[in-house]
Coordinates of C-alpha atoms and ligand atoms in Angstrom, one line a residue:
M1 CA 14.4 -11.2 27.8
G2 CA 15.4 -9.6 30.9
Y3 CA 17.5 -6.7 29.6
K4 CA 17.3 -3.9 31.5
I5 CA 17.6 -0.4 29.9
F6 CA 19.6 2.1 31.8
H7 CA 19.9 4.5 29.4
G8 CA 18.2 6.0 26.0
K9 CA 14.7 7.0 26.8
D10 CA 16.0 10.0 28.8
I11 CA 17.4 11.2 25.7
I12 CA 15.0 9.6 23.2
P13 CA 11.6 9.9 24.3
N14 CA 8.8 7.2 23.7
M15 CA 6.3 9.8 23.2
Y16 CA 5.5 12.2 20.1
E17 CA 7.6 12.2 16.9
L18 CA 10.6 11.6 16.5
S19 CA 11.3 14.9 14.7
P20 CA 14.9 16.1 13.6
E21 CA 15.0 18.6 16.4
I22 CA 14.3 15.4 19.3
V23 CA 17.2 13.3 17.1
E24 CA 19.4 16.4 17.0
Q25 CA 19.4 17.3 20.6
A26 CA 19.6 13.4 21.3
V27 CA 23.2 13.2 19.1
K28 CA 24.8 16.1 21.3
G29 CA 23.5 14.1 24.4
K30 CA 21.3 16.7 25.6
A31 CA 18.1 15.5 28.3
Y32 CA 15.1 15.5 26.1
K33 CA 12.5 17.9 27.9
A34 CA 8.9 16.8 27.1
P35 CA 6.7 19.8 25.8
K36 CA 4.6 21.3 28.1
I37 CA 0.8 20.2 27.9
R38 CA -1.4 23.1 28.1
V39 CA -5.2 21.0 28.6
K40 CA -5.9 19.1 30.9
P41 CA -6.8 15.1 29.0
E42 CA -10.2 15.0 30.8
D43 CA -11.1 18.4 28.6
L44 CA -9.7 17.0 25.2
P45 CA -12.5 15.8 23.1
R46 CA -12.9 12.2 22.7
R47 CA -11.8 11.5 19.2
P48 CA -10.8 7.4 18.8
P49 CA -8.1 7.3 15.5
N50 CA -10.6 6.6 12.2
L51 CA -10.3 7.2 8.7
C52 CA -10.7 10.5 7.5
A53 CA -14.1 11.2 6.4
G54 CA -14.6 10.3 2.8
C55 CA -11.7 8.0 2.6
S56 CA -12.0 5.2 0.0
H57 CA -11.6 2.8 2.3
R58 CA -14.3 2.7 4.2
P59 CA -16.4 1.5 1.7
L60 CA -14.6 -0.8 0.7
F61 CA -13.9 -2.3 4.5
Y62 CA -17.8 -2.2 4.9
A63 CA -18.2 -4.5 1.8
L64 CA -16.0 -6.8 2.9
K65 CA -17.6 -6.8 5.9
K66 CA -21.2 -7.6 4.5
L67 CA -19.6 -10.1 2.4
G68 CA -18.2 -11.7 5.8
A69 CA -14.8 -11.8 4.5
F70 CA -11.9 -12.8 6.9
V71 CA -9.1 -10.2 6.0
F72 CA -5.7 -10.4 6.0
G73 CA -4.8 -7.1 6.5
D74 CA -1.7 -5.0 6.4
I75 CA 0.5 -1.8 8.0
G76 CA -0.8 1.6 6.8
C77 CA -3.6 3.7 7.8
Y78 CA -6.4 0.9 6.5
T79 CA -5.1 -0.8 9.1
L80 CA -7.8 1.3 11.7
A81 CA -10.7 -1.0 9.7
V82 CA -9.4 -2.9 12.8
A83 CA -11.2 -0.8 14.8
P84 CA -15.0 -1.1 15.8
P85 CA -17.7 -0.3 14.3
I86 CA -15.9 -1.6 10.8
S87 CA -13.6 -4.3 12.3
A88 CA -13.4 -6.0 9.2
L89 CA -9.8 -6.5 9.1
H90 CA -8.8 -9.5 11.3
T91 CA -4.3 -9.5 11.3
T92 CA -1.9 -7.1 11.0
I93 CA 1.6 -8.7 11.2
C94 CA 4.3 -6.4 9.3
M95 CA 4.4 -4.9 5.5
G96 CA 3.5 -7.6 2.9
A97 CA 2.3 -10.2 5.6
G98 CA -1.1 -10.4 4.6
G99 CA -0.4 -11.8 0.8
G100 CA 1.6 -14.5 2.2
M101 CA -1.0 -15.5 5.2
V102 CA -4.0 -15.5 2.2
H103 CA -2.2 -17.8 0.3
G104 CA -1.0 -19.6 3.2
A105 CA -4.4 -20.2 4.5
M106 CA -5.9 -21.2 1.6
K107 CA -3.7 -23.9 0.8
A108 CA -3.6 -25.3 4.0
M109 CA -7.8 -25.1 4.0
G110 CA -8.3 -26.3 0.2
K111 CA -11.3 -25.3 -1.2
E112 CA -13.3 -24.7 1.8
A113 CA -11.6 -21.5 1.7
L114 CA -12.8 -20.4 -1.3
G115 CA -15.2 -17.4 -0.8
K116 CA -13.9 -16.7 2.4
M117 CA -10.9 -14.7 2.8
V118 CA -9.3 -11.6 1.0
A119 CA -6.3 -10.3 1.6
V120 CA -5.9 -6.1 1.9
L121 CA -2.6 -4.0 1.3
G122 CA -2.3 -0.1 0.4
D123 CA -0.4 0.4 -2.9
S124 CA 3.0 2.0 -1.1
T125 CA 3.0 -0.8 1.3
F126 CA 2.4 -3.7 -2.3
L127 CA 5.1 -2.1 -4.0
H128 CA 7.7 -2.4 -0.5
S129 CA 6.9 -5.7 0.4
G130 CA 3.4 -7.3 -1.2
L131 CA 4.8 -8.5 -4.7
A132 CA 6.9 -11.4 -3.4
P133 CA 3.8 -13.2 -1.5
L134 CA 1.7 -12.4 -5.1
M135 CA 4.8 -13.9 -7.4
N136 CA 3.9 -17.1 -4.9
A137 CA 0.5 -17.3 -5.4
G138 CA 1.0 -17.2 -8.8
Y139 CA 3.7 -19.3 -9.2
N140 CA 2.8 -22.1 -6.2
K141 CA -1.2 -22.4 -8.4
G142 CA -2.7 -20.2 -5.1
N143 CA -6.1 -19.4 -5.5
S144 CA -6.4 -16.2 -2.9
T145 CA -7.6 -12.8 -3.9
T146 CA -5.3 -9.9 -2.8
I147 CA -6.7 -6.3 -2.4
V148 CA -4.0 -3.0 -3.6
L149 CA -5.6 0.2 -2.5
D150 CA -5.0 3.6 -4.5
N151 CA -3.5 5.8 -2.0
R152 CA -1.6 7.2 -4.7
I153 CA 0.9 7.8 -2.0
T154 CA 2.3 6.3 1.2
G155 CA -0.6 7.3 3.4
M156 CA 0.3 6.8 7.0
T157 CA 3.8 7.9 7.2
G158 CA 3.5 11.1 6.0
H159 CA 2.9 11.2 2.3
Q160 CA 6.1 10.2 0.9
E161 CA 6.4 9.5 -2.9
H162 CA 6.8 5.7 -4.1
A163 CA 7.1 4.1 -7.6
G164 CA 3.3 4.4 -8.4
T165 CA 3.0 7.8 -7.6
G166 CA 4.8 9.3 -10.7
F167 CA 7.1 11.7 -8.3
T168 CA 10.8 11.1 -6.6
V169 CA 10.9 12.1 -3.4
R170 CA 12.4 15.6 -4.6
G171 CA 9.2 16.4 -6.5
E172 CA 10.5 15.4 -10.0
V173 CA 8.1 13.4 -12.2
A174 CA 9.2 10.3 -12.2
N175 CA 8.5 6.5 -14.3
Q176 CA 4.7 5.2 -12.3
V177 CA 4.5 1.7 -12.0
D178 CA 1.4 -0.3 -13.8
Y179 CA 0.0 -2.2 -11.2
A180 CA -2.1 -4.4 -13.4
E181 CA 1.4 -5.1 -15.7
I182 CA 3.5 -5.9 -12.4
G183 CA 0.3 -8.2 -11.5
K184 CA 0.9 -10.1 -15.0
A185 CA 4.1 -10.3 -14.8
L186 CA 4.1 -12.2 -11.5
G187 CA 1.9 -14.5 -13.2
I188 CA -1.6 -13.3 -12.1
K189 CA -4.1 -14.0 -15.1
N190 CA -7.3 -12.7 -13.1
I191 CA -6.7 -8.6 -12.7
R192 CA -10.1 -7.0 -12.1
Y193 CA -10.6 -2.9 -11.0
V194 CA -13.0 -1.8 -8.4
D195 CA -14.2 1.7 -7.4
P196 CA -14.9 1.1 -3.8
Y197 CA -17.0 3.9 -3.3
N198 CA -19.7 1.8 -5.4
I199 CA -20.1 -0.5 -2.7
K200 CA -22.6 -2.8 -4.6
E201 CA -20.6 -3.5 -7.1
T202 CA -17.5 -3.7 -4.6
M203 CA -19.1 -6.5 -3.3
E204 CA -20.1 -8.4 -6.7
I205 CA -16.4 -8.3 -8.0
V206 CA -14.3 -9.4 -4.5
K207 CA -17.1 -12.1 -4.2
E208 CA -16.8 -13.5 -7.9
E209 CA -12.7 -13.1 -7.4
M210 CA -12.9 -14.7 -3.7
N211 CA -14.6 -18.1 -5.1
R212 CA -12.4 -18.1 -7.8
D213 CA -10.5 -21.3 -8.0
E214 CA -7.0 -19.0 -9.2
A215 CA -5.2 -16.4 -7.9
S216 CA -6.9 -12.9 -8.3
L217 CA -5.6 -9.6 -7.9
I218 CA -8.0 -6.7 -7.3
L219 CA -6.9 -2.8 -7.9
C220 CA -8.6 0.2 -6.3
K221 CA -9.2 2.7 -9.1
N222 CA -10.1 6.3 -8.8
S223 CA -9.9 6.5 -5.0
P224 CA -7.0 8.7 -3.6
C225 CA -5.7 9.5 -0.5
M226 CA -8.3 12.7 0.9
L227 CA -5.2 14.5 1.8
L228 CA -3.5 14.5 -1.3
R229 CA -4.6 17.4 -3.3
R230 CA -2.3 17.0 -6.3
A231 CA -4.6 14.2 -6.9
K232 CA -8.0 16.6 -6.8
P233 CA -10.1 13.4 -4.4
L234 CA -13.1 15.4 -4.0
E235 CA -13.5 15.9 -7.5
R236 CA -15.1 13.2 -8.2
F237 CA -17.8 13.5 -5.6
K238 CA -21.5 15.0 -7.7
N239 CA -22.4 16.7 -4.7
P240 CA -20.0 18.6 -2.1
L241 CA -22.1 17.8 1.1
Y242 CA -25.0 15.4 2.5
A243 CA -27.5 16.0 5.5
V244 CA -30.1 13.6 6.9
N245 CA -33.5 14.6 6.2
M246 CA -34.9 14.7 9.6
D247 CA -38.9 14.0 8.2
K248 CA -37.4 10.9 7.0
C249 CA -34.8 9.0 9.3
R250 CA -35.8 6.3 11.4
G251 CA -33.1 6.4 13.7
C252 CA -31.8 2.8 12.5
K253 CA -28.6 3.7 13.4
M254 CA -27.3 2.1 10.1
C255 CA -25.2 4.7 8.9
L256 CA -23.4 5.2 11.9
E257 CA -22.0 1.8 11.6
I258 CA -19.4 2.8 8.2
N259 CA -18.1 5.1 11.4
C260 CA -17.8 8.6 9.0
P261 CA -16.3 11.4 11.3
A262 CA -19.1 13.5 10.1
I263 CA -21.7 11.4 11.2
S264 CA -22.9 11.4 14.7
W265 CA -26.3 10.5 16.6
R266 CA -29.0 12.9 18.3
E267 CA -30.7 11.3 20.8
G268 CA -34.7 12.3 21.2
A269 CA -37.6 10.7 20.6
G270 CA -39.7 11.8 18.3
Q271 CA -41.3 10.6 14.4
T272 CA -40.8 10.7 10.9
K273 CA -43.1 12.6 8.7
D274 CA -45.1 9.4 7.8
G275 CA -45.4 8.7 11.8
Q276 CA -42.8 6.1 12.3
K277 CA -41.7 6.5 15.5
R278 CA -38.2 6.7 16.9
K279 CA -35.8 7.6 19.2
G280 CA -33.2 9.8 17.7
T281 CA -31.4 10.7 14.5
A282 CA -28.2 10.8 12.5
Y283 CA -26.8 14.3 12.0
I284 CA -23.8 15.3 9.7
N285 CA -21.8 18.0 10.0
P286 CA -21.6 20.2 7.5
D287 CA -18.3 21.0 8.3
Q288 CA -16.6 17.8 8.1
C289 CA -18.8 15.7 5.6
V290 CA -17.4 15.7 1.4
G291 CA -19.8 14.2 0.3
C292 CA -18.2 10.3 -0.8
E293 CA -22.2 9.2 -1.2
V294 CA -21.3 6.1 1.3
C295 CA -23.9 6.8 4.2
V296 CA -26.6 7.6 1.4
Q297 CA -25.6 4.2 0.0
V298 CA -26.0 2.1 3.3
C299 CA -29.5 4.3 4.2
K300 CA -32.6 2.2 3.4
F301 CA -34.5 4.4 4.0
D302 CA -33.3 7.0 1.4
A303 CA -32.8 9.7 4.3
I304 CA -30.0 11.7 3.3
E305 CA -29.9 14.2 0.7
P306 CA -27.9 16.2 -1.4
A307 CA -27.3 19.9 0.8
K308 CA -26.0 23.0 -0.4
K309 CA -22.2 24.0 1.2
Ligands
SF4_411 S1 -30.0 8.3 8.1 FE1 -31.1 6.4 7.4 S2 -29.4 5.2 8.5 FE2 -28.7 6.9 9.6 S3 -30.2 6.7 11.0 FE3 -32.0 8.0 9.4 S4 -32.6 6.4 8.0 FE4 -31.0 5.2 9.5
SF4_412 S1 -21.2 11.5 2.6 FE1 -22.1 10.6 4.2 S2 -20.2 9.0 4.1 FE2 -19.4 10.7 2.7 S3 -18.7 12.2 4.2 FE3 -20.2 12.5 4.0 S4 -21.3 11.9 5.9 FE4 -19.6 11.0 5.4

């Protein structure tokens, strides 16, 4: 737009966290001193942004990809589903935009859009700015499907409390909103729950709602953020660890499609116990696996089995 910045980046950096210390120094007018980088960038391991091992958004977006849904996304940790190989999030504009966009797209396309698209947003984003688009879908006779994730905290920006967590920012117990009641109050008649860790069931429910010629709200249940210790996210998993059975692994790479950071590929020609040739095998890092069983559901050869920690 022709603007020139003459001053500012010398005191507020365009990299790193905007910490209270940086802001304090800037208010005092002191020049910003970048921390010394102690390792050479080329020596760092490659670690592209990814959802955590065990994150419930991984199986949900995998299910949406399998359904071939066009996903109007939103802003949050789940925006990482845009990255390959999951590649199951197609728009991200601003907080709350996905719900409005799916409603508008379905209105514009008519019945042709049924079964083809969905909006996904996190619970804190939903409370922040997802209510108005959902109310609009209910009021204006929309037929969109909106999926609300169960982070149970504000995931991406650092675990701030919100009206759905049951705690204030000071950690005091507070009222916890009921998402289904909100949906009803906004005029949504079709409210369903899914357990995103059950890929088959999730696909069935999402497919039904995407094909419904009325607005729907799908609430993810029992699948809080992996890093939210008080919600005990690991307690629901039957086994703490899974491993690839080298006698059975065919090297088909299907388990790599879910992009779990615990799973990697090991090159090396070989064969299964029953003589099936392969070019390599999948490997599960026992230090990273949390036992979510998502890869188990994806492997068609039953090659991923419970292991001991
Ligand atoms: S563990 Fe299963 S899905 Fe993964 S490469 Fe081996 S056979 Fe394929
Ligand atoms: S069970 Fe599979 S998908 Fe889940 S954390 Fe372990 S390796 Fe990753």
